[in-house]
Tab-separated table of C-alpha atoms and ligand atoms in Angstrom:
chain	number	residue	atom	x	y	z
A	108	UNK	CA	-13.279	-18.967	-14.453
A	109	UNK	CA	-14.094	-18.742	-10.789
A	110	UNK	CA	-11.290	-17.785	-8.311
A	111	UNK	CA	-12.256	-17.134	-4.474
A	112	UNK	CA	-9.804	-16.387	-1.715
A	113	UNK	CA	-9.929	-15.180	1.630
A	114	UNK	CA	-7.039	-13.439	3.706
A	115	UNK	CA	-6.978	-13.726	7.380
A	116	UNK	CA	-5.359	-10.813	8.344
A	117	UNK	CA	-5.284	-11.725	12.034
A	118	UNK	CA	-3.906	-15.247	11.352
A	119	UNK	CA	0.340	-15.071	11.299
A	120	UNK	CA	2.388	-17.895	10.067
A	121	UNK	CA	5.765	-16.449	10.113
A	122	UNK	CA	8.751	-14.616	9.189
A	123	UNK	CA	9.448	-14.287	5.174
A	124	UNK	CA	13.005	-14.287	5.310
A	125	UNK	CA	14.299	-10.770	2.907
A	126	UNK	CA	17.054	-13.542	1.834
A	127	UNK	CA	14.614	-14.972	-0.834
A	128	UNK	CA	15.182	-12.138	-2.317
A	129	UNK	CA	19.008	-12.804	-3.123
A	130	UNK	CA	20.851	-13.371	-6.395
A	131	UNK	CA	24.103	-15.060	-7.312
A	132	UNK	CA	26.633	-13.350	-9.706
A	133	UNK	CA	29.209	-15.957	-11.596
A	134	UNK	CA	32.328	-15.834	-13.041
A	135	UNK	CA	29.952	-16.218	-16.552
A	136	UNK	CA	29.409	-14.477	-19.594
A	137	UNK	CA	29.477	-10.630	-18.784
A	138	UNK	CA	27.930	-11.309	-15.397
A	139	UNK	CA	30.997	-10.269	-13.218
A	140	UNK	CA	32.871	-8.638	-16.349
A	141	UNK	CA	31.207	-5.604	-17.628
A	142	UNK	CA	28.045	-6.555	-15.923
A	143	UNK	CA	29.364	-5.417	-12.175
A	144	UNK	CA	33.038	-4.672	-12.986
A	145	UNK	CA	33.910	-2.779	-15.524
A	146	UNK	CA	37.148	-1.549	-14.104
A	147	UNK	CA	38.633	1.579	-12.654
A	148	UNK	CA	39.892	2.874	-16.073
A	149	UNK	CA	36.679	2.640	-17.714
A	150	UNK	CA	34.809	5.453	-19.048
A	151	UNK	CA	31.689	3.643	-17.744
A	152	UNK	CA	31.079	5.695	-14.229
A	153	UNK	CA	32.252	3.329	-11.356
A	154	UNK	CA	33.545	3.661	-7.913
A	155	UNK	CA	36.775	1.061	-7.190
A	156	UNK	CA	35.719	-0.570	-10.434
A	157	UNK	CA	32.526	-1.615	-10.187
A	158	UNK	CA	29.290	0.429	-12.009
A	159	UNK	CA	27.435	3.154	-10.402
A	160	UNK	CA	23.982	2.784	-12.372
A	161	UNK	CA	23.966	-1.288	-11.499
A	162	UNK	CA	25.088	-0.455	-7.802
A	163	UNK	CA	22.429	1.890	-7.689
A	164	UNK	CA	19.663	-0.258	-9.139
A	165	UNK	CA	20.338	-3.480	-6.979
A	166	UNK	CA	20.293	-1.197	-3.753
A	167	UNK	CA	16.899	0.071	-4.784
A	168	UNK	CA	15.589	-3.333	-5.325
A	169	UNK	CA	16.919	-3.811	-1.693
A	170	UNK	CA	18.876	-6.975	-2.782
A	171	UNK	CA	19.425	-8.986	0.744
A	172	UNK	CA	22.167	-11.322	-0.142
A	173	UNK	CA	24.609	-12.038	-2.695
A	174	UNK	CA	26.170	-15.673	-3.549
A	175	UNK	CA	29.575	-15.489	-5.545
A	176	UNK	CA	31.883	-16.875	-7.208
A	177	UNK	CA	29.613	-19.770	-8.722
A	178	UNK	CA	28.028	-22.146	-9.365
A	179	UNK	CA	30.486	-24.476	-11.445
A	180	UNK	CA	33.221	-21.948	-11.576
A	181	UNK	CA	32.903	-22.179	-7.619
A	182	UNK	CA	34.675	-25.136	-7.375
A	183	UNK	CA	37.545	-24.129	-10.473
A	184	UNK	CA	38.210	-20.956	-8.263
A	185	UNK	CA	41.217	-20.702	-6.549
A	186	UNK	CA	40.765	-17.765	-4.149
A	187	UNK	CA	44.500	-16.703	-3.579
A	188	UNK	CA	44.552	-15.849	-7.201
A	189	UNK	CA	42.311	-13.388	-7.359
A	190	UNK	CA	44.439	-11.096	-4.041
A	191	UNK	CA	47.326	-8.835	-4.414
A	192	UNK	CA	48.076	-6.135	-6.884
A	193	UNK	CA	45.590	-6.979	-10.147
A	194	UNK	CA	48.370	-6.911	-12.787
A	195	UNK	CA	49.880	-9.788	-11.067
A	196	UNK	CA	46.951	-12.037	-10.751
A	197	UNK	CA	47.044	-15.120	-12.726
A	198	UNK	CA	45.216	-15.584	-15.734
A	199	UNK	CA	43.496	-18.842	-16.319
A	200	UNK	CA	40.472	-20.206	-18.845
A	201	UNK	CA	37.169	-20.089	-17.667
A	202	UNK	CA	37.021	-23.801	-19.140
A	203	UNK	CA	33.387	-24.079	-17.827
A	204	UNK	CA	31.711	-20.839	-19.544
A	205	UNK	CA	33.066	-19.910	-22.539
A	206	UNK	CA	36.530	-20.945	-22.871
A	207	UNK	CA	37.689	-17.448	-22.331
A	208	UNK	CA	40.483	-16.024	-20.244
A	209	UNK	CA	39.795	-15.046	-16.594
A	210	UNK	CA	42.086	-12.742	-15.123
A	211	UNK	CA	40.981	-12.560	-11.614
A	212	UNK	CA	40.719	-8.759	-11.723
A	213	UNK	CA	37.477	-9.112	-9.180
A	214	UNK	CA	38.346	-11.309	-6.589
A	215	UNK	CA	37.415	-11.698	-2.710
A	216	UNK	CA	38.235	-7.623	-2.307
A	217	UNK	CA	36.694	-6.666	-5.165
A	218	UNK	CA	33.411	-8.449	-4.021
A	219	UNK	CA	33.550	-7.589	-0.527
A	220	UNK	CA	33.635	-4.326	-1.432
A	221	UNK	CA	30.409	-4.711	-3.762
A	222	UNK	CA	28.088	-6.186	-0.765
A	223	UNK	CA	29.714	-3.180	1.092
A	224	UNK	CA	28.374	-0.313	-1.709
A	225	UNK	CA	25.356	-2.558	-2.112
A	226	UNK	CA	24.909	-2.917	1.624
A	227	UNK	CA	24.011	-6.842	1.503
A	228	UNK	CA	25.341	-10.202	2.696
A	229	UNK	CA	27.843	-11.956	1.100
A	230	UNK	CA	27.708	-15.823	0.495
A	231	UNK	CA	30.833	-16.979	-0.288
A	232	UNK	CA	30.754	-20.808	-2.140
A	233	UNK	CA	33.849	-22.650	-1.592
A	234	UNK	CA	35.792	-25.386	-4.037
A	235	UNK	CA	35.513	-29.055	-2.888
A	236	UNK	CA	35.930	-30.103	-6.293
A	237	UNK	CA	39.314	-29.182	-7.247
A	238	UNK	CA	40.435	-27.072	-4.071
A	239	UNK	CA	41.812	-28.851	-0.720
A	240	UNK	CA	40.738	-28.560	3.229
A	241	UNK	CA	43.622	-26.186	3.774
A	242	UNK	CA	42.933	-23.665	1.090
A	243	UNK	CA	38.969	-23.316	2.170
A	244	UNK	CA	40.152	-23.180	5.597
A	245	UNK	CA	42.404	-20.154	4.602
A	246	UNK	CA	39.912	-18.353	2.936
A	247	UNK	CA	37.585	-17.875	5.677
A	248	UNK	CA	40.891	-17.486	8.145
A	249	UNK	CA	41.415	-14.644	5.438
A	250	UNK	CA	38.217	-13.200	5.808
A	251	UNK	CA	37.128	-13.204	9.091
A	252	UNK	CA	40.163	-13.199	11.335
A	253	UNK	CA	41.502	-10.718	13.330
A	254	UNK	CA	44.104	-11.530	15.469
A	255	UNK	CA	47.800	-12.770	14.539
A	256	UNK	CA	47.627	-15.168	11.516
A	257	UNK	CA	49.171	-15.742	8.133
A	258	UNK	CA	46.468	-15.273	6.681
A	259	UNK	CA	45.249	-11.843	8.123
A	260	UNK	CA	48.377	-10.438	7.875
A	261	UNK	CA	48.491	-11.381	4.240
A	262	UNK	CA	44.844	-9.634	3.984
A	263	UNK	CA	46.161	-6.807	5.818
A	264	UNK	CA	49.203	-6.097	2.943
A	265	UNK	CA	46.508	-6.632	0.552
A	266	UNK	CA	45.076	-3.354	2.089
A	267	UNK	CA	41.971	-4.599	4.163
A	268	UNK	CA	43.178	-3.799	7.930
A	269	UNK	CA	40.436	-5.055	10.181
A	270	UNK	CA	38.743	-8.831	9.123
A	271	UNK	CA	35.505	-8.560	7.420
A	272	UNK	CA	31.873	-10.343	7.827
A	273	UNK	CA	30.971	-13.034	6.578
A	274	UNK	CA	27.975	-15.093	7.512
A	275	UNK	CA	27.227	-17.298	4.442
A	276	UNK	CA	30.051	-20.019	3.319
A	277	UNK	CA	28.810	-22.834	0.911
A	278	UNK	CA	30.904	-25.916	1.432
A	279	UNK	CA	31.093	-26.870	-2.567
A	280	UNK	CA	28.299	-26.256	-5.402
A	281	UNK	CA	26.413	-29.293	-7.650
A	282	UNK	CA	28.754	-31.955	-5.840
A	283	UNK	CA	26.871	-34.414	-8.376
A	284	UNK	CA	27.779	-32.823	-11.341
A	285	UNK	CA	29.746	-30.019	-12.628
A	286	UNK	CA	31.270	-29.981	-8.757
A	287	UNK	CA	32.963	-32.928	-8.889
A	288	UNK	CA	30.608	-35.950	-10.131
A	289	UNK	CA	30.247	-37.551	-6.227
A	290	UNK	CA	27.960	-39.600	-5.189
A	291	UNK	CA	25.901	-38.568	-2.333
A	292	UNK	CA	27.555	-40.737	0.554
A	293	UNK	CA	30.806	-39.395	-0.711
A	294	UNK	CA	30.231	-35.885	-0.396
A	295	UNK	CA	28.406	-36.198	2.469
A	296	UNK	CA	31.530	-37.743	4.313
A	297	UNK	CA	33.863	-34.439	2.288
A	298	UNK	CA	31.261	-32.303	3.805
A	299	UNK	CA	31.792	-33.067	7.478
A	300	UNK	CA	35.646	-33.062	6.956
A	301	UNK	CA	35.780	-30.048	4.775
A	302	UNK	CA	32.682	-27.721	7.008
A	303	UNK	CA	35.164	-28.790	10.487
A	304	UNK	CA	37.776	-26.592	9.413
A	305	UNK	CA	35.271	-23.703	8.412
A	306	UNK	CA	35.872	-22.031	11.662
A	307	UNK	CA	34.200	-19.435	13.424
A	308	UNK	CA	36.660	-16.478	14.313
A	309	UNK	CA	36.078	-13.617	17.039
A	310	UNK	CA	31.969	-12.898	16.512
A	311	UNK	CA	32.185	-14.119	13.272
A	312	UNK	CA	29.236	-16.686	12.973
A	313	UNK	CA	29.186	-18.885	9.526
A	314	UNK	CA	26.165	-20.190	8.689
A	315	UNK	CA	27.266	-23.900	6.890
A	316	UNK	CA	25.589	-24.603	3.500
A	317	UNK	CA	25.817	-27.905	2.591
A	318	UNK	CA	25.034	-28.754	-1.591
A	319	UNK	CA	22.054	-29.965	-1.722
A	320	UNK	CA	20.134	-32.086	-4.608
A	321	UNK	CA	19.335	-30.952	-8.293
A	322	UNK	CA	15.680	-30.974	-8.806
A	323	UNK	CA	14.208	-34.145	-7.476
A	324	UNK	CA	16.897	-36.113	-6.470
A	325	UNK	CA	15.061	-37.130	-3.130
A	326	UNK	CA	18.017	-39.690	-2.738
A	327	UNK	CA	21.040	-37.050	-2.771
A	328	UNK	CA	18.355	-35.358	-0.105
A	329	UNK	CA	18.077	-38.224	2.255
A	330	UNK	CA	21.738	-39.486	2.712
A	331	UNK	CA	22.930	-35.813	3.095
A	332	UNK	CA	20.257	-35.238	5.713
A	333	UNK	CA	21.177	-38.716	7.396
A	334	UNK	CA	24.947	-38.605	7.242
A	335	UNK	CA	25.748	-35.037	7.651
A	336	UNK	CA	22.191	-33.336	9.051
A	337	UNK	CA	23.842	-32.156	12.175
A	338	UNK	CA	26.936	-30.565	10.860
A	339	UNK	CA	25.313	-28.038	8.492
A	340	UNK	CA	23.131	-24.902	9.198
A	341	UNK	CA	21.559	-24.961	5.125
A	342	UNK	CA	21.210	-27.110	2.794
A	343	UNK	CA	21.046	-25.974	-1.262
A	344	UNK	CA	18.083	-26.895	-4.072
A	345	UNK	CA	18.848	-26.234	-7.416
A	346	UNK	CA	16.331	-25.914	-9.990
A	347	UNK	CA	15.630	-24.553	-13.722
A	348	UNK	CA	12.696	-23.992	-15.634
A	349	UNK	CA	13.144	-24.648	-19.296
A	350	UNK	CA	10.548	-24.207	-21.678
A	351	UNK	CA	10.844	-27.516	-23.904
A	352	UNK	CA	12.955	-29.548	-20.652
A	353	UNK	CA	15.661	-30.153	-23.453
A	354	UNK	CA	19.004	-29.225	-22.741
A	355	UNK	CA	19.965	-29.074	-26.679
A	356	UNK	CA	16.631	-27.271	-27.484
A	357	UNK	CA	14.976	-25.114	-24.440
A	358	UNK	CA	12.896	-22.877	-26.328
A	359	UNK	CA	13.361	-18.727	-26.844
A	360	UNK	CA	13.187	-16.362	-24.232
A	361	UNK	CA	11.338	-14.275	-26.779
A	362	UNK	CA	9.338	-15.021	-30.181
A	363	UNK	CA	7.641	-18.363	-28.596
A	364	UNK	CA	3.885	-19.071	-28.770
A	365	UNK	CA	1.019	-20.102	-25.911
A	366	UNK	CA	2.784	-24.096	-26.137
A	367	UNK	CA	5.850	-22.639	-24.609
A	368	UNK	CA	4.271	-19.579	-22.211
A	369	UNK	CA	2.148	-22.409	-20.954
A	370	UNK	CA	4.699	-25.355	-20.189
A	371	UNK	CA	7.251	-22.442	-18.951
A	372	UNK	CA	4.485	-21.481	-16.163
A	373	UNK	CA	3.607	-25.304	-15.198
A	374	UNK	CA	7.143	-25.761	-15.047
A	375	UNK	CA	8.179	-22.950	-12.891
A	376	UNK	CA	4.906	-24.128	-10.701
A	377	UNK	CA	6.931	-27.391	-9.969
A	378	UNK	CA	9.173	-25.238	-7.312
A	379	UNK	CA	6.284	-26.217	-4.963
A	380	UNK	CA	6.301	-29.780	-5.338
A	381	UNK	CA	10.052	-29.640	-5.061
A	382	UNK	CA	10.263	-27.888	-2.069
A	383	UNK	CA	7.389	-29.968	-0.605
A	384	UNK	CA	8.740	-33.072	-0.991
A	385	UNK	CA	12.347	-32.245	0.021
A	386	UNK	CA	11.262	-30.763	3.019
A	387	UNK	CA	9.421	-34.081	3.935
A	388	UNK	CA	12.697	-35.626	3.928
A	389	UNK	CA	14.523	-32.942	6.055
A	390	UNK	CA	11.334	-33.049	8.542
A	391	UNK	CA	12.473	-36.653	9.105
A	392	UNK	CA	16.169	-35.813	10.062
A	393	UNK	CA	15.155	-32.005	11.231
A	394	UNK	CA	11.829	-32.018	12.898
A	395	UNK	CA	12.377	-28.783	14.683
A	396	UNK	CA	13.120	-27.187	11.356
A	397	UNK	CA	16.955	-25.719	12.429
A	398	UNK	CA	18.273	-26.510	8.930
A	399	UNK	CA	17.158	-24.189	6.395
A	400	UNK	CA	16.742	-24.785	2.637
A	401	UNK	CA	18.461	-22.590	0.216
A	402	UNK	CA	17.570	-22.800	-3.354
A	403	UNK	CA	20.354	-21.121	-4.560
A	404	UNK	CA	20.030	-21.535	-7.928
A	405	UNK	CA	16.562	-21.256	-9.733
A	406	UNK	CA	15.040	-19.225	-12.340
A	407	UNK	CA	14.287	-19.625	-16.226
A	408	UNK	CA	17.347	-20.987	-18.878
A	409	UNK	CA	16.743	-20.241	-22.407
A	410	UNK	CA	18.438	-20.920	-25.748
A	411	UNK	CA	21.197	-17.768	-25.852
A	412	UNK	CA	20.265	-15.145	-27.726
A	413	UNK	CA	21.316	-15.464	-31.682
A	414	UNK	CA	24.708	-14.948	-32.264
A	415	UNK	CA	26.057	-14.522	-28.529
A	416	UNK	CA	28.521	-16.628	-27.212
A	417	UNK	CA	26.770	-20.069	-26.318
A	418	UNK	CA	28.927	-20.210	-22.963
A	419	UNK	CA	27.590	-16.740	-21.694
A	420	UNK	CA	23.839	-18.095	-21.087
A	421	UNK	CA	23.035	-14.882	-22.156
A	422	UNK	CA	19.066	-13.970	-22.839
A	423	UNK	CA	16.424	-11.766	-23.170
A	424	UNK	CA	13.687	-11.649	-20.503
A	425	UNK	CA	9.928	-10.560	-20.952
A	426	UNK	CA	6.737	-10.750	-19.197
A	427	UNK	CA	6.608	-14.594	-19.317
A	428	UNK	CA	10.262	-14.234	-16.885
A	429	UNK	CA	8.307	-11.686	-14.600
A	430	UNK	CA	5.464	-14.055	-13.910
A	431	UNK	CA	7.955	-17.179	-12.933
A	432	UNK	CA	9.292	-14.490	-10.766
A	433	UNK	CA	6.356	-13.507	-9.091
A	434	UNK	CA	4.879	-17.211	-8.862
A	435	UNK	CA	8.169	-18.470	-7.676
A	436	UNK	CA	8.336	-15.814	-4.810
A	437	UNK	CA	4.900	-16.335	-3.598
A	438	UNK	CA	5.709	-20.237	-3.509
A	439	UNK	CA	8.961	-19.335	-1.165
A	440	UNK	CA	6.559	-17.204	1.172
A	441	UNK	CA	4.002	-20.234	1.367
A	442	UNK	CA	6.915	-22.286	2.579
A	443	UNK	CA	8.893	-19.748	4.619
A	444	UNK	CA	9.073	-22.146	7.515
A	445	UNK	CA	11.722	-24.021	5.869
A	446	UNK	CA	12.997	-21.801	2.614
A	447	UNK	CA	15.815	-19.043	4.662
A	448	UNK	CA	16.902	-18.203	1.497
A	449	UNK	CA	16.523	-17.596	-2.718
A	450	UNK	CA	19.030	-16.991	-5.235
A	451	UNK	CA	18.031	-16.202	-8.583
A	452	UNK	CA	20.116	-16.882	-11.693
A	453	UNK	CA	21.858	-14.661	-12.245
A	454	UNK	CA	22.361	-10.770	-11.653
A	455	UNK	CA	23.175	-9.259	-14.505
A	456	UNK	CA	23.363	-10.738	-17.943
A	457	UNK	CA	23.274	-14.297	-17.181
A	458	UNK	CA	19.794	-16.115	-17.439
A	459	UNK	CA	17.191	-14.421	-15.646
A	460	UNK	CA	19.112	-11.615	-14.834
A	461	UNK	CA	17.523	-8.576	-13.309
A	462	UNK	CA	19.501	-6.289	-15.289
A	463	UNK	CA	20.936	-5.878	-18.643
A	464	UNK	CA	23.809	-4.422	-19.953
A	465	UNK	CA	25.270	-3.241	-23.546
A	466	UNK	CA	28.296	-0.777	-23.149
A	467	UNK	CA	27.716	1.883	-20.829
A	468	UNK	CA	23.603	1.333	-21.082
A	469	UNK	CA	21.592	-0.376	-18.663
A	470	UNK	CA	18.299	-2.072	-18.757
A	471	UNK	CA	16.044	-3.162	-15.435
A	472	UNK	CA	14.159	-6.370	-17.150
A	473	UNK	CA	10.340	-6.863	-16.303
A	474	UNK	CA	12.091	-9.693	-13.589
A	475	UNK	CA	13.661	-6.937	-11.856
A	476	UNK	CA	10.518	-4.819	-11.897
A	477	UNK	CA	8.634	-8.222	-9.877
A	478	UNK	CA	11.571	-7.610	-7.467
A	479	UNK	CA	11.424	-4.221	-6.336
A	480	UNK	CA	7.485	-4.715	-6.188
A	481	UNK	CA	7.640	-7.169	-3.967
A	482	UNK	CA	10.674	-6.242	-2.068
A	483	UNK	CA	7.652	-5.081	0.133
A	484	UNK	CA	6.910	-8.771	1.263
A	485	UNK	CA	11.132	-9.118	2.999
A	486	UNK	CA	10.987	-9.809	6.327
A	487	UNK	CA	7.474	-9.151	6.460
A	488	UNK	CA	5.001	-11.587	8.589
A	489	UNK	CA	3.302	-13.675	5.913
A	490	UNK	CA	-0.620	-14.104	6.651
A	491	UNK	CA	-3.025	-16.647	6.375
A	492	UNK	CA	-4.166	-16.558	2.693
A	493	UNK	CA	-6.085	-19.211	1.288
A	494	UNK	CA	-7.016	-19.741	-2.392
A	495	UNK	CA	-9.114	-21.525	-4.840
A	496	UNK	CA	-7.831	-20.636	-8.392
A	497	UNK	CA	-9.938	-21.622	-11.400
A	498	UNK	CA	-8.058	-22.903	-14.042
A	499	UNK	CA	-6.181	-21.755	-17.033
A	500	UNK	CA	-6.143	-24.692	-19.875
A	501	UNK	CA	-4.072	-25.324	-23.024
A	502	UNK	CA	-4.119	-28.732	-24.731
A	503	UNK	CA	-5.715	-30.718	-21.867
A	504	UNK	CA	-3.379	-29.839	-18.985
A	505	UNK	CA	-4.259	-27.576	-16.364
A	506	UNK	CA	-2.272	-25.051	-14.528
A	507	UNK	CA	-3.843	-22.455	-11.605
A	508	UNK	CA	-4.823	-19.036	-13.331
A	509	UNK	CA	-4.192	-17.035	-10.289
A	510	UNK	CA	-0.954	-17.695	-7.753
A	511	UNK	CA	-0.986	-15.240	-4.778
A	512	UNK	CA	0.221	-14.655	-1.520
A	513	UNK	CA	0.463	-12.276	1.339
A	514	UNK	CA	2.154	-10.246	4.545
A	515	UNK	CA	2.055	-8.222	7.105
A	516	UNK	CA	4.886	-5.222	7.779
A	517	UNK	CA	6.057	-3.747	10.761
A	518	UNK	CA	3.746	-0.740	10.256
A	519	UNK	CA	0.877	-2.987	9.929
A	520	UNK	CA	0.629	-2.548	5.808
A	521	UNK	CA	-0.211	-5.498	4.466
A	522	UNK	CA	0.340	-6.418	0.924
A	523	UNK	CA	-0.807	-8.804	-1.362
A	524	UNK	CA	0.668	-10.156	-4.249
A	525	UNK	CA	-1.357	-11.529	-7.195
A	526	UNK	CA	-0.101	-13.539	-10.851
A	527	UNK	CA	-2.610	-13.786	-13.299
A	528	UNK	CA	-0.977	-16.788	-15.426
A	529	UNK	CA	-3.521	-16.399	-18.455
A	530	UNK	CA	-1.542	-14.536	-21.111
A	531	UNK	CA	-5.168	-13.866	-23.036
A	532	UNK	CA	-7.778	-13.525	-20.479
A	533	UNK	CA	-8.215	-11.267	-17.527
A	534	UNK	CA	-9.072	-12.999	-14.177
A	535	UNK	CA	-11.393	-11.212	-11.557
A	536	UNK	CA	-10.705	-12.359	-7.947
A	537	UNK	CA	-12.986	-12.328	-5.031
A	538	UNK	CA	-10.518	-11.688	-2.101
A	539	UNK	CA	-12.939	-11.750	1.779
A	540	UNK	CA	-10.758	-9.877	3.977
A	541	UNK	CA	-11.014	-11.107	7.489
A	542	UNK	CA	-9.692	-9.757	10.629
A	543	UNK	CA	-8.814	-6.107	9.466
A	544	UNK	CA	-10.764	-2.746	9.219
A	545	UNK	CA	-9.930	-1.069	5.518
A	546	UNK	CA	-11.732	1.179	3.032
A	547	UNK	CA	-10.790	1.628	-0.272
A	548	UNK	CA	-8.936	4.777	0.119
A	549	UNK	CA	-6.553	3.113	2.323
A	550	UNK	CA	-6.151	0.309	-0.597
A	551	UNK	CA	-3.346	1.310	-3.142
A	552	UNK	CA	-1.757	-0.741	-5.801
A	553	UNK	CA	1.009	-1.271	-8.893
A	554	UNK	CA	0.951	-3.724	-11.687
A	555	UNK	CA	3.174	-5.062	-14.310
A	556	UNK	CA	1.830	-6.068	-17.504
A	557	UNK	CA	2.655	-6.994	-20.912
A	558	UNK	CA	0.940	-6.168	-24.145
A	559	UNK	CA	2.584	-9.060	-26.067
A	560	UNK	CA	3.042	-12.449	-24.637
A	561	UNK	CA	7.161	-11.916	-25.431
A	562	UNK	CA	6.960	-8.122	-24.314
A	563	UNK	CA	10.131	-6.936	-22.952
A	564	UNK	CA	12.624	-4.065	-22.921
A	565	UNK	CA	15.020	-3.672	-25.021
A	566	UNK	CA	18.120	-0.496	-25.125
A	567	UNK	CA	15.860	1.253	-27.664
A	568	UNK	CA	12.797	0.745	-25.302
A	569	UNK	CA	13.537	0.046	-21.471
A	570	UNK	CA	10.458	1.027	-20.449
A	571	UNK	CA	7.992	-1.249	-22.516
A	572	UNK	CA	7.072	-3.017	-19.388
A	573	UNK	CA	7.270	-1.362	-16.557
A	574	UNK	CA	4.841	-0.697	-13.094
A	575	UNK	CA	2.213	1.010	-13.273
A	576	UNK	CA	-0.376	2.201	-10.675
A	577	UNK	CA	-2.939	-0.282	-10.158
A	578	UNK	CA	-6.721	0.460	-9.110
A	579	UNK	CA	-9.261	-1.480	-10.962
A	580	UNK	CA	-10.726	-2.776	-7.742
A	581	UNK	CA	-13.857	-2.302	-5.470
A	582	UNK	CA	-14.419	-2.756	-1.777
A	583	UNK	CA	-17.828	-3.908	-0.429
A	584	UNK	CA	-18.853	-5.289	2.567
A	585	UNK	CA	-14.862	-6.470	3.293
A	586	UNK	CA	-15.292	-8.031	0.093
A	587	UNK	CA	-12.356	-7.242	-2.390
A	588	UNK	CA	-12.827	-7.592	-6.058
A	589	UNK	CA	-9.611	-7.090	-7.757
A	590	UNK	CA	-9.348	-7.143	-11.855
A	591	UNK	CA	-6.347	-8.925	-12.898
A	592	UNK	CA	-5.405	-7.929	-16.779
A	593	UNK	CA	-3.981	-10.802	-18.809
A	594	UNK	CA	-0.403	-11.861	-17.887
A	595	UNK	CA	0.469	-9.544	-14.685
A	596	UNK	CA	1.946	-9.308	-11.513
A	597	UNK	CA	0.195	-7.209	-9.307
A	598	UNK	CA	0.714	-5.682	-5.567
A	599	UNK	CA	-1.831	-4.246	-3.396
A	600	UNK	CA	-1.030	-2.587	0.197
A	601	UNK	CA	-3.836	-2.223	2.613
A	602	UNK	CA	-3.330	0.112	5.535
A	603	UNK	CA	-5.589	-0.744	8.132
A	604	UNK	CA	-7.777	1.344	9.709
A	605	UNK	CA	-6.786	2.339	13.381
B	740	LIG	O1	24.057	-20.992	-13.382
B	740	LIG	C1	24.457	-21.413	-13.980
B	740	LIG	C2	25.013	-22.804	-13.700
B	740	LIG	O2	23.861	-23.819	-13.531
B	740	LIG	C3	25.687	-23.126	-12.343
B	740	LIG	O3	27.278	-22.287	-12.556
B	740	LIG	C4	25.869	-24.318	-12.133
B	740	LIG	O4	26.057	-24.218	-10.741
B	740	LIG	C5	24.516	-24.523	-12.625
B	740	LIG	O5	24.255	-25.867	-13.236
């Protein structure tokens, strides 16, 4: 297999927004309850009801933005049910997700406290599907209005004197599906109406986010951009990776063979095509690229773990998920001009989670480690990196074996992130370094590799898949030759010589 890459360290391609490292937390299964929120009386160590161990891990990973409360849940959520004294809050059935009782103990105040603890930006998703314009408008007033008003007085009565700062506000979720089964023309008009009342109060400037298409629904994108593009700051895209492309038989998170390894990575790579084609439509209506594309739901979606509630979407997470994360983040870097935020689904215990919990126990998944290794790209300048990758073939189908991207941070340190998608063969990558001076001593690395095709962490063996330091490279006359282990994700740091 021959690969070849050239890094042009003196050609900068714009900022990689840190928000592409964002996350999504829905009232679904054990994401909010147990995963993030345990309540003040829990024996699990917590601060104001929020798990200390999870907060610490997410802060370490530098989570930049968190989307809440859904998802499909958002279009059934009535925010006033989740404020005031907790014991008096309305109990409801979470009809979308497992039919369990939602006691609304985690609401607006708890979410804003969580974001404060994480030092991340809140991204709140409002209800268009079953909520009113007034309800959405009052939520924004409750959150951000400083002066005398019914909603700011209500907020103060509930213990929050000063308004919060909220930048990101979504006007509906999946309104083509669980958010109301709307046609794009109808939703475009509703979006225009609802967003009118999502007001900026004082210094708080809201970034209005329209519900965008599912996967390759280019018609939805076309209609939304044409009819409502000038009223939005960003539009969303949802794309999940299912190994078998079949919602009734998606494929297992572990215990799979090469066919599902290959098909999962093949499908994850489709993100590049989707973003490219949606961007072409956006360019037509917004050539200045004012409107951002926010991929606010992405990741793997497998059959749930045997014996768990099918509505809870709990799945294991293996080295395969690490590869999906690495190659997808590299794709987002490539599209940094348009993709300004992305939110992997979902933070804890749901779908491609970075953290799994069981009672007081917590583990970091391989996906967590990739986010932690790649955080060096947050707000860095993307560098030109051309890659001619050899092919990884399976049963007559080909995908590129290597995925790569590079950036330079404010201190001038260059980071190169590399994925070897082949589960069985190592990859040798000759990487020509142009426009920089560095010796071997200036290069360090970290790698995450698997010992089996479905290597994963368990509560008994939480470090089975963990990052290791990496030095499997040589440098000669500006040619850096990197040996990538099978099924591995690697990040190199290159400190340039003065
Ligand atoms: O992330 C799980 C669900 O997937 C979300 O609630 C919904 O928006 C999407 O269909």
